[in-house]
Each structure stands twice: as C-alpha cells, then as structure tokens.
Coordinates of C-alpha atoms in Angstrom, one line a residue:
M223 CA 69.6 22.8 43.0
R224 CA 66.3 20.4 43.5
M225 CA 64.7 21.7 46.6
T226 CA 62.0 18.8 48.7
S227 CA 58.8 19.0 49.0
A228 CA 59.3 20.0 53.1
Q229 CA 61.3 22.8 51.4
A230 CA 58.9 23.7 49.2
T231 CA 55.5 24.1 50.5
T232 CA 54.2 26.0 53.7
P233 CA 50.8 25.5 55.3
G234 CA 49.5 28.4 52.9
G235 CA 49.9 26.3 49.7
W236 CA 53.2 25.4 47.2
Q237 CA 55.6 28.0 46.5
A238 CA 56.7 27.5 43.3
E239 CA 59.8 28.8 41.2
L240 CA 61.0 28.5 38.3
K241 CA 64.5 30.2 36.4
L242 CA 65.2 29.9 33.4
Q243 CA 68.5 32.1 31.2
F244 CA 68.2 31.4 27.5
E245 CA 71.8 32.3 25.1
Q246 CA 72.7 32.1 21.6
R247 CA 76.5 30.4 21.0
M248 CA 77.4 29.7 17.8
G249 CA 73.6 30.1 15.7
R250 CA 71.9 27.9 18.6
S251 CA 69.8 29.3 21.2
L252 CA 70.3 27.1 24.5
L253 CA 68.8 27.0 27.2
A254 CA 72.1 28.3 29.7
R255 CA 71.0 28.1 33.0
R256 CA 68.3 26.3 34.3
A257 CA 67.3 26.7 38.7
H258 CA 63.7 25.6 40.2
R259 CA 62.1 25.4 43.9
G260 CA 59.0 23.7 44.1
P261 CA 56.6 22.0 41.3
L262 CA 57.6 23.8 38.3
V263 CA 59.9 22.3 35.8
V264 CA 61.1 22.8 32.4
Q265 CA 61.3 19.8 30.4
K266 CA 64.1 19.1 27.8
P267 CA 64.6 21.6 25.5
L268 CA 63.7 20.6 22.0
Y269 CA 64.3 22.3 18.0
P270 CA 62.1 21.2 15.9
E271 CA 62.9 24.5 13.8
G272 CA 66.1 23.7 14.1
D273 CA 69.3 25.1 16.2
A274 CA 68.2 28.8 15.9
V275 CA 64.7 28.4 18.2
C276 CA 64.9 26.5 21.6
H277 CA 61.3 25.4 22.3
A278 CA 60.9 24.7 26.1
I279 CA 57.9 23.5 28.0
I280 CA 56.5 24.4 31.4
V281 CA 55.5 22.1 33.3
H282 CA 53.5 22.1 36.8
P283 CA 53.2 19.0 37.8
P284 CA 50.6 19.1 40.5
G285 CA 48.6 19.6 37.6
G286 CA 46.2 22.0 38.8
V287 CA 47.0 25.4 41.3
V288 CA 44.9 25.2 44.5
G289 CA 44.3 28.5 47.0
G290 CA 47.2 29.5 48.6
D291 CA 49.7 28.2 45.9
Q292 CA 52.1 31.2 44.4
L293 CA 53.8 30.4 41.0
S294 CA 56.8 32.5 39.7
L295 CA 58.3 32.2 36.5
Q296 CA 61.4 33.6 35.3
V297 CA 62.9 34.4 31.8
Q298 CA 66.0 36.2 31.1
L299 CA 67.2 35.8 26.5
A300 CA 71.0 37.1 26.3
S301 CA 71.5 38.8 22.7
S302 CA 70.0 37.0 20.2
A303 CA 68.8 34.1 21.4
H304 CA 65.1 32.7 20.6
A305 CA 62.9 30.9 22.5
L306 CA 59.6 29.4 22.6
L307 CA 57.5 28.8 25.5
T308 CA 54.0 26.6 26.0
T309 CA 52.7 24.4 28.5
P310 CA 52.0 20.2 28.1
G311 CA 47.5 21.4 28.9
A312 CA 45.5 23.9 30.0
G313 CA 46.6 25.7 33.5
K314 CA 43.5 23.8 35.7
W315 CA 42.8 27.2 38.8
Y316 CA 40.6 25.1 41.3
K317 CA 38.8 26.6 43.8
S318 CA 40.2 28.3 46.5
G319 CA 38.6 27.6 49.8
G320 CA 39.2 32.0 50.6
R321 CA 42.9 32.0 49.5
L322 CA 44.3 33.6 46.7
A323 CA 46.4 31.7 44.3
S324 CA 49.0 33.4 42.2
Q325 CA 51.3 33.5 39.3
S326 CA 53.9 36.1 38.7
L327 CA 55.9 36.0 35.1
Q328 CA 59.4 38.2 34.9
F329 CA 60.5 38.3 31.5
E330 CA 63.7 39.7 30.3
V331 CA 64.7 40.2 26.7
A332 CA 67.7 41.2 25.0
D333 CA 68.3 42.6 22.2
G334 CA 67.7 40.8 19.0
A335 CA 66.5 38.0 21.4
V336 CA 63.1 36.7 20.7
L337 CA 60.6 35.4 23.2
E338 CA 57.1 33.9 22.4
W339 CA 55.2 32.6 25.1
L340 CA 52.5 30.6 24.0
P341 CA 51.0 28.5 27.0
Q342 CA 47.9 26.9 26.5
E343 CA 44.0 27.8 28.1
N344 CA 43.7 28.7 31.6
I345 CA 40.0 27.2 33.3
L346 CA 39.3 29.1 36.1
F347 CA 37.5 26.8 38.2
D348 CA 34.1 28.0 40.3
G349 CA 35.4 29.4 43.6
A350 CA 38.7 30.5 42.8
E351 CA 40.7 33.7 43.6
V352 CA 43.5 34.1 41.4
A353 CA 45.9 37.2 40.8
W354 CA 48.3 36.9 37.7
S355 CA 51.1 39.4 36.7
S356 CA 52.9 39.2 34.1
R357 CA 56.0 42.3 33.8
I358 CA 58.1 42.0 30.1
Q359 CA 61.3 44.1 29.8
L360 CA 62.9 44.5 26.2
S361 CA 65.9 46.0 25.0
T362 CA 65.5 48.5 22.1
T363 CA 65.9 46.3 19.2
A364 CA 64.1 42.6 21.3
V365 CA 60.7 41.5 20.1
Y366 CA 57.9 39.2 22.2
A367 CA 55.2 37.9 21.7
G368 CA 52.8 36.6 23.5
W369 CA 49.0 35.4 24.3
D370 CA 46.8 34.2 27.0
I371 CA 43.2 32.5 26.7
L372 CA 41.0 31.7 29.9
C373 CA 37.9 30.0 30.3
F374 CA 35.9 31.1 33.4
G375 CA 34.4 28.3 34.3
R376 CA 34.7 24.5 32.7
Q377 CA 32.8 24.6 29.6
A378 CA 33.1 21.0 29.2
S379 CA 31.1 20.1 32.2
G380 CA 28.9 23.1 31.8
E381 CA 30.3 24.9 34.9
H382 CA 30.6 28.8 35.2
W383 CA 32.6 30.9 37.3
Q384 CA 30.0 32.5 39.9
R385 CA 32.2 32.6 42.8
G386 CA 35.6 34.1 43.1
V387 CA 38.2 36.9 42.0
L388 CA 40.5 37.3 39.5
G389 CA 43.3 40.2 39.5
Q390 CA 45.4 40.6 36.0
R391 CA 48.2 42.9 35.6
L392 CA 50.4 43.3 32.3
T393 CA 53.6 46.1 31.6
L394 CA 55.7 45.7 29.1
Q395 CA 58.4 47.9 28.7
R396 CA 60.9 49.0 25.8
E397 CA 64.5 49.9 28.0
D398 CA 62.6 52.7 30.5
R399 CA 59.9 53.5 28.0
L400 CA 56.7 52.0 29.2
L401 CA 55.0 50.3 26.4
W402 CA 52.0 48.9 27.4
Q403 CA 50.5 48.4 30.3
E404 CA 46.9 46.6 31.4
R405 CA 45.1 45.8 34.6
S406 CA 42.0 44.3 35.6
Q407 CA 39.8 43.0 38.8
L408 CA 37.0 41.1 38.2
Q409 CA 34.4 38.9 40.2
P410 CA 32.0 36.7 39.0
D411 CA 28.9 39.6 39.0
S412 CA 31.2 42.9 38.3
L413 CA 29.5 45.0 35.5
C414 CA 32.4 44.8 33.1
M415 CA 31.2 40.7 32.9
Q416 CA 28.5 41.1 30.9
S417 CA 28.6 45.1 29.7
V418 CA 28.8 45.1 25.9
A419 CA 31.8 47.4 26.9
G420 CA 32.9 44.6 29.1
L421 CA 33.4 41.1 28.0
R422 CA 29.8 40.8 27.1
G423 CA 29.0 37.5 29.0
C424 CA 31.9 35.6 27.3
P425 CA 33.2 32.7 29.1
V426 CA 36.5 32.8 27.1
V427 CA 38.9 35.6 26.8
G428 CA 41.9 35.8 24.4
N429 CA 44.7 38.5 24.6
F430 CA 47.8 38.5 21.5
V431 CA 50.5 41.2 22.2
V432 CA 53.2 41.2 19.9
A433 CA 55.8 43.9 20.4
A434 CA 58.8 44.1 17.6
G435 CA 58.8 47.9 16.3
A436 CA 56.7 49.8 13.6
V437 CA 54.5 47.2 12.9
P438 CA 53.7 47.8 8.5
A439 CA 49.8 49.1 7.8
A440 CA 50.0 46.3 5.3
L441 CA 50.3 43.5 7.7
I442 CA 47.7 45.0 10.0
D443 CA 45.2 44.8 7.4
T444 CA 45.8 41.3 6.7
C445 CA 45.4 40.5 10.4
R446 CA 42.0 42.3 10.0
E447 CA 41.3 39.9 7.5
I448 CA 41.5 36.6 9.9
V449 CA 38.5 36.0 11.7
P450 CA 37.3 33.7 13.9
D451 CA 34.0 32.0 14.3
A452 CA 30.9 33.1 13.9
G453 CA 29.2 34.4 17.5
A454 CA 32.8 35.3 18.7
W455 CA 33.9 39.0 19.0
H456 CA 37.6 40.1 17.8
G457 CA 39.4 43.5 17.2
I458 CA 43.0 44.2 16.8
S459 CA 44.8 47.7 17.4
V460 CA 48.0 49.3 17.7
V461 CA 49.3 51.6 20.4
Q462 CA 53.2 52.3 20.7
N463 CA 54.1 49.6 18.2
V464 CA 52.6 47.4 20.0
L465 CA 50.3 45.0 18.6
A466 CA 47.2 44.2 20.5
V467 CA 44.5 41.0 19.4
R468 CA 40.9 40.7 21.8
Y469 CA 39.3 37.8 21.5
L470 CA 35.3 37.3 23.2
G471 CA 33.4 33.9 22.5
H472 CA 32.4 30.6 23.7
S473 CA 34.9 28.6 22.7
A474 CA 39.4 28.2 23.9
S475 CA 39.7 25.8 20.8
E476 CA 38.6 28.6 18.7
A477 CA 40.4 31.2 20.3
R478 CA 43.6 29.3 19.4
R479 CA 42.6 28.5 15.8
Y480 CA 42.3 32.4 14.9
F481 CA 45.4 32.9 17.6
E482 CA 46.8 30.5 15.3
A483 CA 46.5 31.9 12.1
L484 CA 46.9 35.1 12.8
R485 CA 50.5 33.6 13.8
Q486 CA 50.9 32.8 11.0
V487 CA 50.9 36.0 9.2
L488 CA 53.3 37.8 12.1
R489 CA 55.7 35.1 12.7
P490 CA 57.2 36.2 9.2
W491 CA 57.6 39.6 10.1
Y492 CA 58.9 39.6 14.2
A493 CA 60.8 36.6 14.0
A494 CA 62.0 36.3 9.9
R495 CA 61.0 32.7 10.0
A496 CA 57.5 30.4 9.3
A497 CA 55.3 29.8 12.4
L498 CA 55.2 26.5 13.4
A499 CA 53.2 24.8 16.3
P500 CA 55.1 23.2 18.9
R501 CA 54.5 19.5 18.8
V502 CA 53.0 19.2 22.2
W503 CA 49.6 21.1 21.4
N504 CA 49.2 17.7 18.9
T505 CA 49.2 15.6 21.9

C-alpha cells in the first residue's frame, strides 16, 4: 500500500518505513514482498551476479534527513536467499534544530541465507542530532556482512561537526545468543572524539562486521595484510565468531576502498562467491 505525503508526515518530520522480504525459489533470490509508508522505497531488483543474488537499492527520495524524521528499514530473508542492499549515494543528516532524527534497521536472516548491508557513507552536518539503531537476528547457519562509514562534517566544504549528538546501538544475535553489542553516545566535545583510545580526532569512522561462523586463522592473517592509506588507523578482531574491522581516518572514499579490498578476500568465505561491487557505486 502506498501512503500519501499527508499520511506519511507529521509536524515533527517524515515517518518513513520500508519492509522487504526475500525468498529463494528454484535457485533464484526474489524480492517476494515489499511495503512502504512515507519516503523510503526500493528500486527494481537487479541481478548482475545471476539469479542467486538479488541486489536492491534503498532510496530515500528527499535526499537528506532533517530533525524529527524517523526512518525504519525491516528486512527478512527466508532460507537460502541471498540479498545485497546498498544506497545510491551518501546519506545526509542535516542540522536538526533541536529535534532528533532517527534510523532503525531490523534484519532477520534464516538458515542458509546471506544478507549483505553495504550502504554508502553517512554525513553528519554541523548541528545534526541523530539516533541510529541496528538489530540483526540470525538463525543457526545464517550469514550477515555489513558495514557503515560515517563522516563527522562535510569534508569537501571544510565543515566540521561542532554541535549535535550521535547515539548508536548495534545488536547482533544468533538464535537466542547475543554475539555482539555496541552502544555509543557522542557529542563534538566528548573525550572519546579526541582520545587515542577513542576516535583520535578523525573525521571519518568505519565499521565492517561479518558473522558467518568460525573464522579461519589464515583468513584473518590475510585480512591483516590489507592496510588503508598512510595516516589512517585500522584494527581487526574476532569475538564469538564475529569478525570486526575498524577504520579511523580522513577519507570516506579511502574507508570504502579498504573495506572493498577486505570484501574481495572475505566474500569467497562467507558467501562462496567472488566479490562484485554494486553498479550504483560507479554512477
């Protein structure tokens, strides 16, 4: 059902919700069901890798998020389906004017299914007040690979994130077992923003998480041989069979190049196929 603008917005901002369900039928991963309310939609599914993997582009038509906006993306993958989700460009989070903007991600992945969440970077404009939450629920043999790249301020125009707040929460579970949980609450003057034990004053932060069972030691060693450009910090760890990669630096494009290089090594392991970049990244 398509909701009209009057139905989807309130005086506090846009209320946007997108629900997607993927299934595998006779070797083809299909976007079987979709429903949206407000300005959050999915483009026509693409199959650059053949029938087994469905690529889908999540679009927020207004092009930016303002104070009071609430975005919700709910994705379910049935057994053996494989979906790769990305975005057509950078997410822009504008000055909030004292009203919180939020994004909620809820992913459920069934046995044998693979979900890749590979959005382009998010940019926090000066004055942005944002809350992000991600909850990933995996069945016993489900696979999840996802990253996020965050820019504090608009680097191209020399703007810094000097006012605002950022709250983040990531929860990753397999069946009823909690595998990974992160929470952060940041403001521009937070000690964590400048501390060598925190973000080191870097304007770009990236996280890449893969949950696909036991991680081979040789694969970890190979990943550690891949390094970003000079001037950036990075780290790789494995906890409860979750591979986590961190990037701290000064370039969103460099963060993505680093993550893409890692994905070239990791995807044959977690998805049994070579890495292919979504076409929209080249437009």
